[in-house]
């Protein structure tokens, strides 16, 4: 009989245990969990704090009793594995209720300890008004504090997924919220130009953003906190520390297993560690980035579940390989949706890839059907092949399914031309005949085939305003008057053909419109009439989002 020990439940460990039992009814399976919960919806914890999820019981997917009844797994909660003896193939387990320790032998061992919240060395972190969020007990502490103390204000340190979700849900719980983030943007997987829409939206929802800032000291004065920042001071009734997580690999290190630069346990495609009898899955395991092939630490529930299944397959003699993580993730920000997959431009630039990018703006369903709302789509692709490397979408209805399609496209090695040719479901309540994914493909394919040349929002400041080039805004006069980029003159698209004689063919032309479509049409007219022309990708809308052009006459920090 095989004897398999699993350290840690939740996504990776519980999935491995269930798969093991489905494959082998005779195996002896013991699952050790340091806490009292073996399978809970950790991604749902912020929504319980905000009141969207009403019942704490709804967060518990399996209890030790239900898991044993269904899968015949020996579940031991409040049991911490403190050491691994690889030679003897035993683990030392401490019963946290009694304080007693004992050993348990294994034929195969799966490590699924997860990741722990980073607690930076900030003075005052031990205050009872300072919280982190990882598990149900953490959630209980936060909700009990809110219900028992009635706080009015909160600081969230960290603008990542957990930080942004907590900001939203604290607002829903009735608090005024300030987010402090060391980087210049929230949600690191987004590029800055895509994060700007999120910044504006969060501020409209009442969340104050202090970007490029960090907590240096926390002072509890008995009835509130004073948080000293690298730039300024903020006061609040409570603080959530959400600056990131780190893999819990101490047990693996102590056992002499190989650990990567980022602290993750090194594994092969079979999820085996440097000891072939020991496997590691979930947030504690180092993964390979599917797009770049580089080692990475990407803590996501979906990959953890798949890794648990793959480890179980291999233990049971079924060849199974994990092919890498591409970082497909989605985030709810009030009514906005943020989704990413593959690599972002920051990564492509850092790795020196030969890439290009395109921005498109589409509505989630047919514009004439009520309730249509827009989404910004950015894709990164190889210049030589058109292969899709990454995608980011920020918007409202339909963002999730478009990013899912793009995630499949990346996994399948599709190109921009492939996106253009996809046949996707269409009916007015759900999409347009030219789906936003198709539109992204069209835009990238036009670039790759030379039908248009783009310039970008960050290029605008370098454009000369001395008359040596021609700068044209092709929007309607009313749109132009509301705000435009400094130096661009207004020639509406529908008047362009009759005004070609006003333009000098010896000068390069740069055109813009609202979102890039009319600019593309203008570029096609101009290029076929002998002009060298570039179109502003994403148009004035993207430029305004990033640079904050205001009012008639234009001008902004990006171009002046």
Coordinates of C-alpha atoms in Angstrom, one line a residue:
X1 CA 0.0 0.0 0.0
X2 CA 1.3 3.5 -0.9
X3 CA 1.6 5.9 2.0
X4 CA 1.5 9.5 1.0
X5 CA 1.8 12.5 3.3
X6 CA 0.6 15.9 2.4
X7 CA 1.7 19.1 4.2
X8 CA -0.9 21.8 3.8
X9 CA -4.4 21.8 2.3
X10 CA -6.4 24.5 0.5
X11 CA -5.8 24.6 -3.3
X12 CA -2.7 22.4 -4.0
X13 CA -2.8 20.0 -1.1
X14 CA -6.5 19.3 -1.0
X15 CA -6.6 18.8 -4.8
X16 CA -3.7 16.4 -4.6
X17 CA -5.4 14.4 -1.9
X18 CA -8.7 14.1 -3.8
X19 CA -6.9 13.1 -7.0
X20 CA -4.8 10.5 -5.2
X21 CA -7.9 8.9 -3.8
X22 CA -9.7 8.9 -7.2
X23 CA -6.7 7.1 -8.7
X24 CA -5.9 4.7 -5.8
X25 CA -8.6 3.5 -3.4
X26 CA -6.0 1.6 -1.4
X27 CA -3.4 4.3 -0.8
X28 CA -2.9 5.6 2.8
X29 CA -3.2 9.4 2.6
X30 CA -2.6 11.7 5.5
X31 CA -3.1 15.5 5.2
X32 CA -1.5 17.7 7.8
X33 CA -2.8 21.2 8.3
X34 CA -1.3 23.7 10.7
X35 CA -4.6 25.6 11.1
X36 CA -8.2 24.5 11.5
X37 CA -9.3 24.7 7.9
X38 CA -8.1 22.3 5.1
X39 CA -10.1 23.7 2.2
X40 CA -11.4 27.2 2.1
X41 CA -12.1 29.9 -0.5
X42 CA -9.2 32.2 0.4
X43 CA -9.9 34.3 -2.7
X44 CA -13.4 35.0 -1.2
X45 CA -12.1 36.3 2.1
X46 CA -12.2 40.1 1.2
X47 CA -15.8 39.7 0.0
X48 CA -16.9 38.3 3.4
X49 CA -15.3 41.4 5.1
X50 CA -17.2 43.7 2.7
X51 CA -20.5 41.9 3.3
X52 CA -20.9 40.5 -0.3
X53 CA -20.6 37.0 1.0
X54 CA -22.9 36.8 4.0
X55 CA -22.1 33.5 5.6
X56 CA -18.6 32.5 6.9
X57 CA -19.6 28.9 6.4
X58 CA -19.8 29.5 2.6
X59 CA -16.1 30.1 2.6
X60 CA -15.4 26.5 3.9
X61 CA -15.4 24.2 0.9
X62 CA -14.6 21.1 2.8
X63 CA -14.4 20.3 6.5
X64 CA -12.0 17.6 7.9
X65 CA -15.1 15.5 8.5
X66 CA -16.6 15.9 5.0
X67 CA -13.3 15.4 3.3
X68 CA -12.7 12.2 5.2
X69 CA -16.2 11.0 4.5
X70 CA -15.9 11.6 0.7
X71 CA -12.3 10.7 0.1
X72 CA -11.2 8.6 3.0
X73 CA -8.3 10.8 3.8
X74 CA -6.9 11.0 7.3
X75 CA -7.1 14.7 7.9
X76 CA -5.1 16.1 10.9
X77 CA -5.8 19.7 11.6
X78 CA -3.8 21.8 14.1
X79 CA -0.8 19.6 13.1
X80 CA 2.4 21.3 12.1
X81 CA 5.1 19.4 10.2
X82 CA 8.3 20.7 11.8
X83 CA 11.0 18.6 10.1
X84 CA 11.6 16.2 7.2
X85 CA 14.1 13.4 7.5
X86 CA 14.8 12.5 3.9
X87 CA 17.0 9.5 4.7
X88 CA 14.5 7.8 7.0
X89 CA 11.6 9.1 4.9
X90 CA 9.8 10.4 8.0
X91 CA 8.3 13.8 9.1
X92 CA 8.1 15.2 12.6
X93 CA 4.6 16.5 13.4
X94 CA 3.7 18.7 16.3
X95 CA 0.2 18.5 17.7
X96 CA -0.6 22.2 18.3
X97 CA -3.4 21.3 20.7
X98 CA -1.3 19.1 23.0
X99 CA 2.2 20.3 22.3
X100 CA 3.3 16.7 21.7
X101 CA 5.4 15.6 18.7
X102 CA 5.6 12.4 16.8
X103 CA 7.0 11.0 13.6
X104 CA 5.2 9.6 10.5
X105 CA 6.8 7.7 7.7
X106 CA 6.1 8.2 4.0
X107 CA 6.5 6.6 0.6
X108 CA 5.8 10.0 -1.1
X109 CA 5.6 13.4 0.4
X110 CA 3.8 16.5 -1.1
X111 CA 4.6 19.9 0.3
X112 CA 1.8 22.5 -0.1
X113 CA 2.5 25.1 2.6
X114 CA 1.5 28.0 0.4
X115 CA 2.7 31.6 0.8
X116 CA 2.6 33.9 3.8
X117 CA 1.9 37.6 3.9
X118 CA 5.0 39.8 3.9
X119 CA 5.3 41.6 7.2
X120 CA 7.8 44.4 6.6
X121 CA 10.0 45.6 9.5
X122 CA 8.0 48.6 10.2
X123 CA 7.8 49.8 13.8
X124 CA 4.3 49.4 15.2
X125 CA 3.3 46.3 13.2
X126 CA 2.4 44.6 16.4
X127 CA -0.5 47.0 17.1
X128 CA -4.0 45.3 17.4
X129 CA -5.2 47.7 14.8
X130 CA -2.8 46.3 12.1
X131 CA -3.9 43.2 10.2
X132 CA -2.8 40.9 7.4
X133 CA -5.2 38.6 5.4
X134 CA -4.3 35.0 4.6
X135 CA -6.9 32.7 6.1
X136 CA -10.2 32.5 7.9
X137 CA -8.9 33.4 11.4
X138 CA -7.4 36.6 9.9
X139 CA -10.8 37.3 8.3
X140 CA -12.5 36.8 11.7
X141 CA -10.0 39.2 13.4
X142 CA -10.8 42.0 10.8
X143 CA -14.5 41.6 10.9
X144 CA -14.6 41.4 14.7
X145 CA -12.6 44.6 14.9
X146 CA -14.9 46.4 12.4
X147 CA -18.1 45.2 14.2
X148 CA -16.7 45.8 17.7
X149 CA -14.9 49.1 17.2
X150 CA -16.8 50.9 14.4
X151 CA -13.7 52.2 12.6
X152 CA -14.4 55.1 10.1
X153 CA -11.0 55.1 8.3
X154 CA -8.5 52.6 7.0
X155 CA -5.1 52.5 5.4
X156 CA -4.3 49.6 3.0
X157 CA -0.5 49.3 2.5
X158 CA -0.1 47.6 -0.9
X159 CA -1.9 48.1 -4.2
X160 CA -1.7 44.5 -5.5
X161 CA -4.7 42.1 -5.9
X162 CA -5.4 41.7 -2.2
X163 CA -4.8 45.4 -1.4
X164 CA -7.2 46.6 -4.1
X165 CA -9.8 44.0 -3.2
X166 CA -9.6 45.0 0.5
X167 CA -9.9 48.7 -0.4
X168 CA -13.1 48.0 -2.3
X169 CA -14.6 45.8 0.5
X170 CA -13.6 48.2 3.3
X171 CA -15.4 50.9 1.4
X172 CA -18.4 48.6 1.1
X173 CA -18.2 48.1 4.9
X174 CA -18.5 51.8 5.3
X175 CA -14.9 53.0 5.8
X176 CA -13.0 55.8 4.1
X177 CA -9.9 54.1 2.6
X178 CA -6.4 55.3 1.6
X179 CA -4.2 52.9 -0.4
X180 CA -0.4 53.4 0.1
X181 CA 1.7 51.8 -2.7
X182 CA 5.4 51.9 -3.1
X183 CA 5.3 51.6 -6.9
X184 CA 3.9 54.3 -9.1
X185 CA 0.8 52.3 -9.9
X186 CA -1.6 49.7 -8.5
X187 CA -1.8 46.1 -9.8
X188 CA 1.8 45.3 -10.9
X189 CA 0.9 42.9 -13.7
X190 CA -0.6 45.8 -15.6
X191 CA 1.5 48.3 -17.5
X192 CA 1.3 51.8 -16.2
X193 CA -0.7 53.0 -19.2
X194 CA -3.4 50.4 -18.4
X195 CA -3.3 51.0 -14.7
X196 CA -4.2 54.7 -15.2
X197 CA -7.8 53.9 -15.9
X198 CA -7.9 51.9 -12.6
X199 CA -6.4 54.8 -10.7
X200 CA -9.1 57.3 -12.0
X201 CA -11.9 54.8 -11.3
X202 CA -10.8 54.0 -7.8
X203 CA -10.5 57.7 -7.0
X204 CA -14.0 58.3 -8.4
X205 CA -15.2 55.6 -6.0
X206 CA -13.7 57.5 -3.1
X207 CA -10.4 55.6 -2.6
X208 CA -7.4 57.9 -2.0
X209 CA -4.3 56.7 -3.7
X210 CA -0.8 57.6 -2.4
X211 CA 1.4 56.1 -5.0
X212 CA 5.2 56.0 -4.9
X213 CA 4.9 56.0 -1.1
X214 CA 5.5 53.5 1.8
X215 CA 4.8 53.2 5.5
X216 CA 7.9 53.8 7.6
X217 CA 6.4 53.8 11.1
X218 CA 3.0 53.0 12.7
X219 CA 2.1 54.7 16.0
X220 CA -0.9 53.4 18.0
X221 CA -2.1 56.3 20.2
X222 CA -4.9 54.2 21.8
X223 CA -7.8 55.4 19.7
X224 CA -6.2 55.3 16.3
X225 CA -3.1 55.0 14.2
X226 CA -0.7 57.6 12.9
X227 CA 1.1 56.2 9.8
X228 CA 4.3 58.0 9.0
X229 CA 5.1 57.6 5.3
X230 CA 8.1 58.1 3.2
X231 CA 6.3 61.2 2.0
X232 CA 3.8 62.6 4.5
X233 CA 1.6 61.2 7.3
X234 CA -1.9 59.6 7.2
X235 CA -4.2 58.8 10.2
X236 CA -6.6 55.9 10.3
X237 CA -8.5 53.7 12.7
X238 CA -7.1 50.5 11.2
X239 CA -4.5 49.3 8.8
X240 CA -4.3 46.3 6.4
X241 CA -0.7 45.3 5.5
X242 CA -1.0 43.7 2.0
X243 CA 2.4 44.4 0.4
X244 CA 2.8 40.9 -1.0
X245 CA 3.4 37.3 -0.1
X246 CA 6.5 35.0 0.1
X247 CA 6.6 31.3 -0.4
X248 CA 6.7 29.3 2.9
X249 CA 9.8 27.2 2.0
X250 CA 11.5 27.1 5.5
X251 CA 10.6 23.4 5.9
X252 CA 12.0 22.6 2.5
X253 CA 15.2 24.6 3.1
X254 CA 15.7 22.8 6.5
X255 CA 15.4 19.5 4.7
X256 CA 18.1 20.4 2.2
X257 CA 15.8 20.7 -0.8
X258 CA 16.8 23.1 -3.6
X259 CA 15.2 26.5 -3.3
X260 CA 15.2 29.2 -6.0
X261 CA 16.3 32.8 -6.0
X262 CA 12.8 34.0 -5.0
X263 CA 12.4 31.5 -2.2
X264 CA 10.3 29.0 -4.1
X265 CA 10.9 25.3 -3.9
X266 CA 12.6 24.1 -7.1
X267 CA 10.6 21.4 -9.0
X268 CA 10.7 19.7 -12.3
X269 CA 7.7 19.3 -14.7
X270 CA 6.5 16.4 -12.7
X271 CA 6.4 18.7 -9.6
X272 CA 9.2 16.7 -8.0
X273 CA 11.7 18.5 -5.8
X274 CA 15.4 17.8 -5.8
X275 CA 14.4 14.7 -3.8
X276 CA 12.4 12.5 -6.2
X277 CA 10.2 11.2 -3.3
X278 CA 9.1 14.7 -2.4
X279 CA 6.8 16.9 -4.5
X280 CA 5.9 20.6 -4.0
X281 CA 2.9 22.3 -5.4
X282 CA 1.1 25.7 -5.1
X283 CA 2.4 29.0 -4.0
X284 CA 5.5 27.6 -2.3
X285 CA 6.7 26.0 -5.6
X286 CA 8.9 27.8 -8.1
X287 CA 7.3 27.7 -11.6
X288 CA 8.4 28.3 -15.2
X289 CA 6.8 31.2 -17.0
X290 CA 5.0 29.7 -19.9
X291 CA 5.8 32.7 -22.2
X292 CA 9.4 33.4 -21.4
X293 CA 10.6 30.1 -20.1
X294 CA 12.2 31.8 -17.1
X295 CA 11.8 30.8 -13.5
X296 CA 9.1 32.7 -11.6
X297 CA 7.0 32.9 -8.5
X298 CA 3.3 33.3 -9.5
X299 CA 0.9 32.6 -6.6
X300 CA -2.5 31.7 -8.2
X301 CA -5.2 29.2 -7.2
X302 CA -5.7 27.8 -10.7
X303 CA -2.1 26.7 -11.2
X304 CA -2.0 25.3 -7.6
X305 CA -5.0 23.0 -8.3
X306 CA -3.4 21.8 -11.5
X307 CA -0.1 21.2 -9.9
X308 CA -1.7 19.1 -7.1
X309 CA -3.4 17.0 -9.7
X310 CA -0.1 16.5 -11.6
X311 CA 1.8 15.5 -8.5
X312 CA -0.8 12.9 -7.7
X313 CA -0.8 11.5 -11.2
X314 CA 3.0 11.0 -11.1
X315 CA 2.9 9.4 -7.6
X316 CA 0.3 6.9 -9.0
X317 CA 2.5 6.1 -12.1
X318 CA 0.6 8.3 -14.6
X319 CA 3.1 10.5 -16.6
X320 CA 2.0 14.0 -16.2
X321 CA 3.8 17.3 -16.8
X322 CA 3.1 20.9 -15.7
X323 CA 3.8 23.1 -18.7
X324 CA 4.2 26.4 -17.0
X325 CA 2.2 29.3 -15.6
X326 CA 1.2 32.2 -17.8
X327 CA -0.2 34.4 -15.1
X328 CA -3.9 34.5 -16.2
X329 CA -5.6 36.5 -13.5
X330 CA -8.7 38.7 -13.0
X331 CA -9.7 41.3 -10.4
X332 CA -12.9 43.0 -9.5
X333 CA -12.5 46.7 -8.6
X334 CA -16.0 47.8 -7.6
X335 CA -17.9 47.4 -11.0
X336 CA -14.7 47.5 -13.0
X337 CA -12.9 44.3 -14.2
X338 CA -9.1 44.0 -14.6
X339 CA -7.7 41.0 -16.4
X340 CA -4.3 39.9 -17.5
X341 CA -2.6 37.0 -19.2
X342 CA 0.9 36.3 -20.4
X343 CA 3.7 38.9 -20.0
X344 CA 3.3 42.7 -19.9
X345 CA 5.4 45.3 -21.7
X346 CA 7.6 45.9 -18.7
X347 CA 8.7 42.2 -18.9
X348 CA 9.1 42.3 -22.7
X349 CA 11.3 45.4 -22.4
X350 CA 13.4 44.0 -19.5
X351 CA 14.1 40.8 -21.5
X352 CA 15.0 42.7 -24.6
X353 CA 12.3 40.9 -26.7
X354 CA 11.6 42.1 -30.3
X355 CA 8.0 43.0 -29.6
X356 CA 5.3 45.5 -30.6
X357 CA 2.0 46.5 -28.9
X358 CA -1.4 47.7 -29.8
X359 CA -4.2 49.4 -27.9
X360 CA -7.9 49.0 -28.9
X361 CA -11.0 50.2 -27.3
X362 CA -14.2 48.3 -27.8
X363 CA -17.6 48.0 -26.2
X364 CA -18.5 44.7 -24.4
X365 CA -21.5 44.2 -26.6
X366 CA -23.3 45.9 -29.5
X367 CA -23.4 49.6 -28.9
X368 CA -27.1 49.9 -29.9
X369 CA -28.1 47.3 -27.3
X370 CA -28.7 48.9 -23.8
X371 CA -25.9 48.8 -21.3
X372 CA -22.9 48.7 -23.5
X373 CA -19.7 49.7 -21.7
X374 CA -16.2 50.0 -23.0
X375 CA -13.0 48.0 -22.4
X376 CA -9.4 48.9 -23.1
X377 CA -7.4 46.1 -24.6
X378 CA -3.6 46.0 -24.8
X379 CA -1.8 43.1 -26.5
X380 CA 1.9 42.4 -26.7
X381 CA 3.2 40.4 -29.7
X382 CA 6.4 39.4 -31.5
X383 CA 7.3 41.7 -34.4
X384 CA 8.7 38.9 -36.5
X385 CA 6.0 36.2 -36.1
X386 CA 3.0 38.1 -34.7
X387 CA 2.8 35.5 -31.9
X388 CA 0.7 36.8 -28.9
X389 CA 2.9 37.2 -25.8
X390 CA 0.5 38.9 -23.4
X391 CA -2.8 40.8 -23.0
X392 CA -4.3 43.2 -20.5
X393 CA -7.9 44.3 -20.4
X394 CA -9.5 47.0 -18.2
X395 CA -13.2 47.7 -18.5
X396 CA -16.7 46.5 -17.6
X397 CA -19.0 43.9 -19.1
X398 CA -17.4 41.0 -21.0
X399 CA -13.8 41.6 -19.9
X400 CA -13.5 38.1 -18.4
X401 CA -14.4 36.1 -21.5
X402 CA -12.2 38.2 -23.8
X403 CA -9.2 37.7 -21.6
X404 CA -10.0 34.0 -21.4
X405 CA -10.0 33.8 -25.2
X406 CA -6.6 35.6 -25.2
X407 CA -5.2 33.2 -22.6
X408 CA -6.2 30.2 -24.8
X409 CA -4.6 32.0 -27.8
X410 CA -1.3 32.4 -25.9
X411 CA -1.4 28.8 -24.7
X412 CA -2.0 27.6 -28.3
X413 CA 0.8 29.8 -29.7
X414 CA -1.6 31.9 -31.9
X415 CA -0.7 35.0 -33.8
X416 CA -2.4 38.3 -34.3
X417 CA -3.7 37.0 -37.6
X418 CA -5.2 34.1 -35.7
X419 CA -7.1 36.4 -33.4
X420 CA -8.5 38.3 -36.4
X421 CA -9.8 35.0 -37.9
X422 CA -11.4 33.6 -34.7
X423 CA -15.1 32.9 -35.0
X424 CA -16.6 33.9 -31.7
X425 CA -20.2 33.9 -30.5
X426 CA -22.2 37.0 -31.4
X427 CA -25.6 38.4 -30.5
X428 CA -26.3 42.0 -29.5
X429 CA -26.6 41.4 -25.8
X430 CA -23.2 39.6 -25.7
X431 CA -20.8 41.0 -28.3
X432 CA -20.4 42.7 -31.7
X433 CA -20.0 41.0 -35.0
X434 CA -16.4 42.1 -34.8
X435 CA -15.6 41.0 -31.3
X436 CA -13.1 43.0 -29.2
X437 CA -10.6 40.0 -29.6
X438 CA -11.0 40.2 -33.3
X439 CA -10.5 44.0 -33.2
X440 CA -7.3 43.5 -31.3
X441 CA -6.2 41.0 -33.9
X442 CA -7.1 43.4 -36.8
X443 CA -5.1 46.2 -35.2
X444 CA -2.0 44.1 -34.6
X445 CA -2.2 42.4 -38.0
X446 CA -2.4 45.9 -39.7
X447 CA 0.9 46.8 -38.0
X448 CA 2.6 43.6 -38.9
X449 CA 1.6 43.8 -42.6
X450 CA 2.6 47.5 -42.9
X451 CA -0.9 48.8 -43.4
X452 CA -0.4 51.4 -40.7
X453 CA 2.5 52.7 -38.5
X454 CA 1.8 53.6 -34.9
X455 CA 3.3 56.0 -32.4
X456 CA 2.4 55.9 -28.7
X457 CA 1.4 58.2 -25.9
X458 CA 5.0 58.3 -24.6
X459 CA 6.3 59.4 -28.0
X460 CA 4.1 62.5 -28.1
X461 CA 6.5 64.7 -26.0
X462 CA 9.3 64.1 -28.6
X463 CA 7.2 65.4 -31.5
X464 CA 8.5 68.8 -32.7
X465 CA 6.0 71.7 -32.6
X466 CA 8.0 73.9 -35.0
X467 CA 6.1 73.0 -38.1
X468 CA 8.6 70.5 -39.4
X469 CA 6.0 67.7 -39.0
X470 CA 2.2 67.8 -39.4
X471 CA 0.1 67.0 -36.3
X472 CA -3.6 66.3 -37.0
X473 CA -6.5 65.5 -34.7
X474 CA -9.2 63.8 -36.8
X475 CA -12.1 64.0 -34.4
X476 CA -15.1 66.2 -34.7
X477 CA -14.7 69.9 -33.8
X478 CA -16.9 69.5 -30.7
X479 CA -14.7 66.6 -29.4
X480 CA -11.5 68.6 -30.2
X481 CA -12.8 71.6 -28.3
X482 CA -13.4 69.6 -25.1
X483 CA -9.7 68.8 -24.9
X484 CA -6.8 67.9 -27.2
X485 CA -3.1 67.3 -27.3
X486 CA -1.1 70.4 -27.6
X487 CA 0.1 71.3 -31.1
X488 CA -2.4 69.0 -32.9
X489 CA -4.7 70.9 -35.4
X490 CA -8.2 69.7 -36.0
X491 CA -9.1 68.3 -39.4
X492 CA -12.2 66.0 -39.0
X493 CA -11.8 62.7 -40.8
X494 CA -14.8 63.3 -43.0
X495 CA -13.2 66.5 -44.3
X496 CA -9.7 65.1 -44.8
X497 CA -9.9 64.1 -48.4
X498 CA -11.1 67.6 -49.5
X499 CA -8.3 69.2 -47.5
X500 CA -5.4 67.1 -48.6
X501 CA -4.2 70.1 -50.7
X502 CA -3.5 72.0 -47.5
X503 CA -0.9 69.4 -46.4
X504 CA 2.8 69.2 -47.3
X505 CA 3.7 65.7 -48.6
X506 CA 7.3 66.4 -47.7
X507 CA 6.4 66.4 -44.0
X508 CA 5.7 63.3 -41.8
X509 CA 2.2 63.3 -40.5
X510 CA 1.1 62.2 -37.0
X511 CA -2.7 61.7 -36.6
X512 CA -4.9 61.0 -33.6
X513 CA -8.5 60.5 -32.9
X514 CA -10.5 59.4 -29.9
X515 CA -9.5 55.7 -29.6
X516 CA -7.4 55.0 -32.7
X517 CA -10.0 53.9 -35.3
X518 CA -10.6 57.2 -37.1
X519 CA -6.8 57.8 -36.9
X520 CA -6.3 54.5 -38.7
X521 CA -8.8 55.4 -41.4
X522 CA -7.0 58.8 -41.8
X523 CA -3.7 57.1 -42.0
X524 CA -4.9 54.8 -44.8
X525 CA -6.2 57.8 -46.8
X526 CA -3.0 59.7 -46.3
X527 CA -0.6 56.9 -47.0
X528 CA -2.4 56.1 -50.3
X529 CA -2.0 59.7 -51.2
X530 CA 1.7 59.8 -50.8
X531 CA 2.1 60.8 -47.2
X532 CA 4.4 59.2 -44.5
X533 CA 2.0 58.9 -41.6
X534 CA 1.8 57.5 -38.1
X535 CA -1.3 56.9 -36.0
X536 CA -1.6 57.3 -32.2
X537 CA -2.4 53.9 -30.8
X538 CA -5.2 54.1 -28.3
X539 CA -5.9 57.7 -29.5
X540 CA -6.7 60.7 -27.3
X541 CA -8.6 58.5 -24.8
X542 CA -5.5 56.6 -23.8
X543 CA -3.3 59.7 -23.9
X544 CA -5.7 61.6 -21.7
X545 CA -6.0 58.6 -19.2
X546 CA -2.2 58.5 -18.8
X547 CA -1.3 62.2 -19.1
X548 CA -4.4 64.0 -17.9
X549 CA -5.0 66.5 -20.7
X550 CA -7.6 69.0 -19.5
X551 CA -9.6 71.6 -21.3
X552 CA -9.4 73.6 -24.5
X553 CA -5.9 74.1 -25.7
X554 CA -4.5 70.8 -24.5
X555 CA -1.1 70.5 -22.9
X556 CA 0.0 68.1 -20.2
X557 CA 3.0 66.8 -18.3
X558 CA 3.5 64.2 -21.0
X559 CA 4.2 66.6 -23.9
X560 CA 5.0 70.0 -22.5

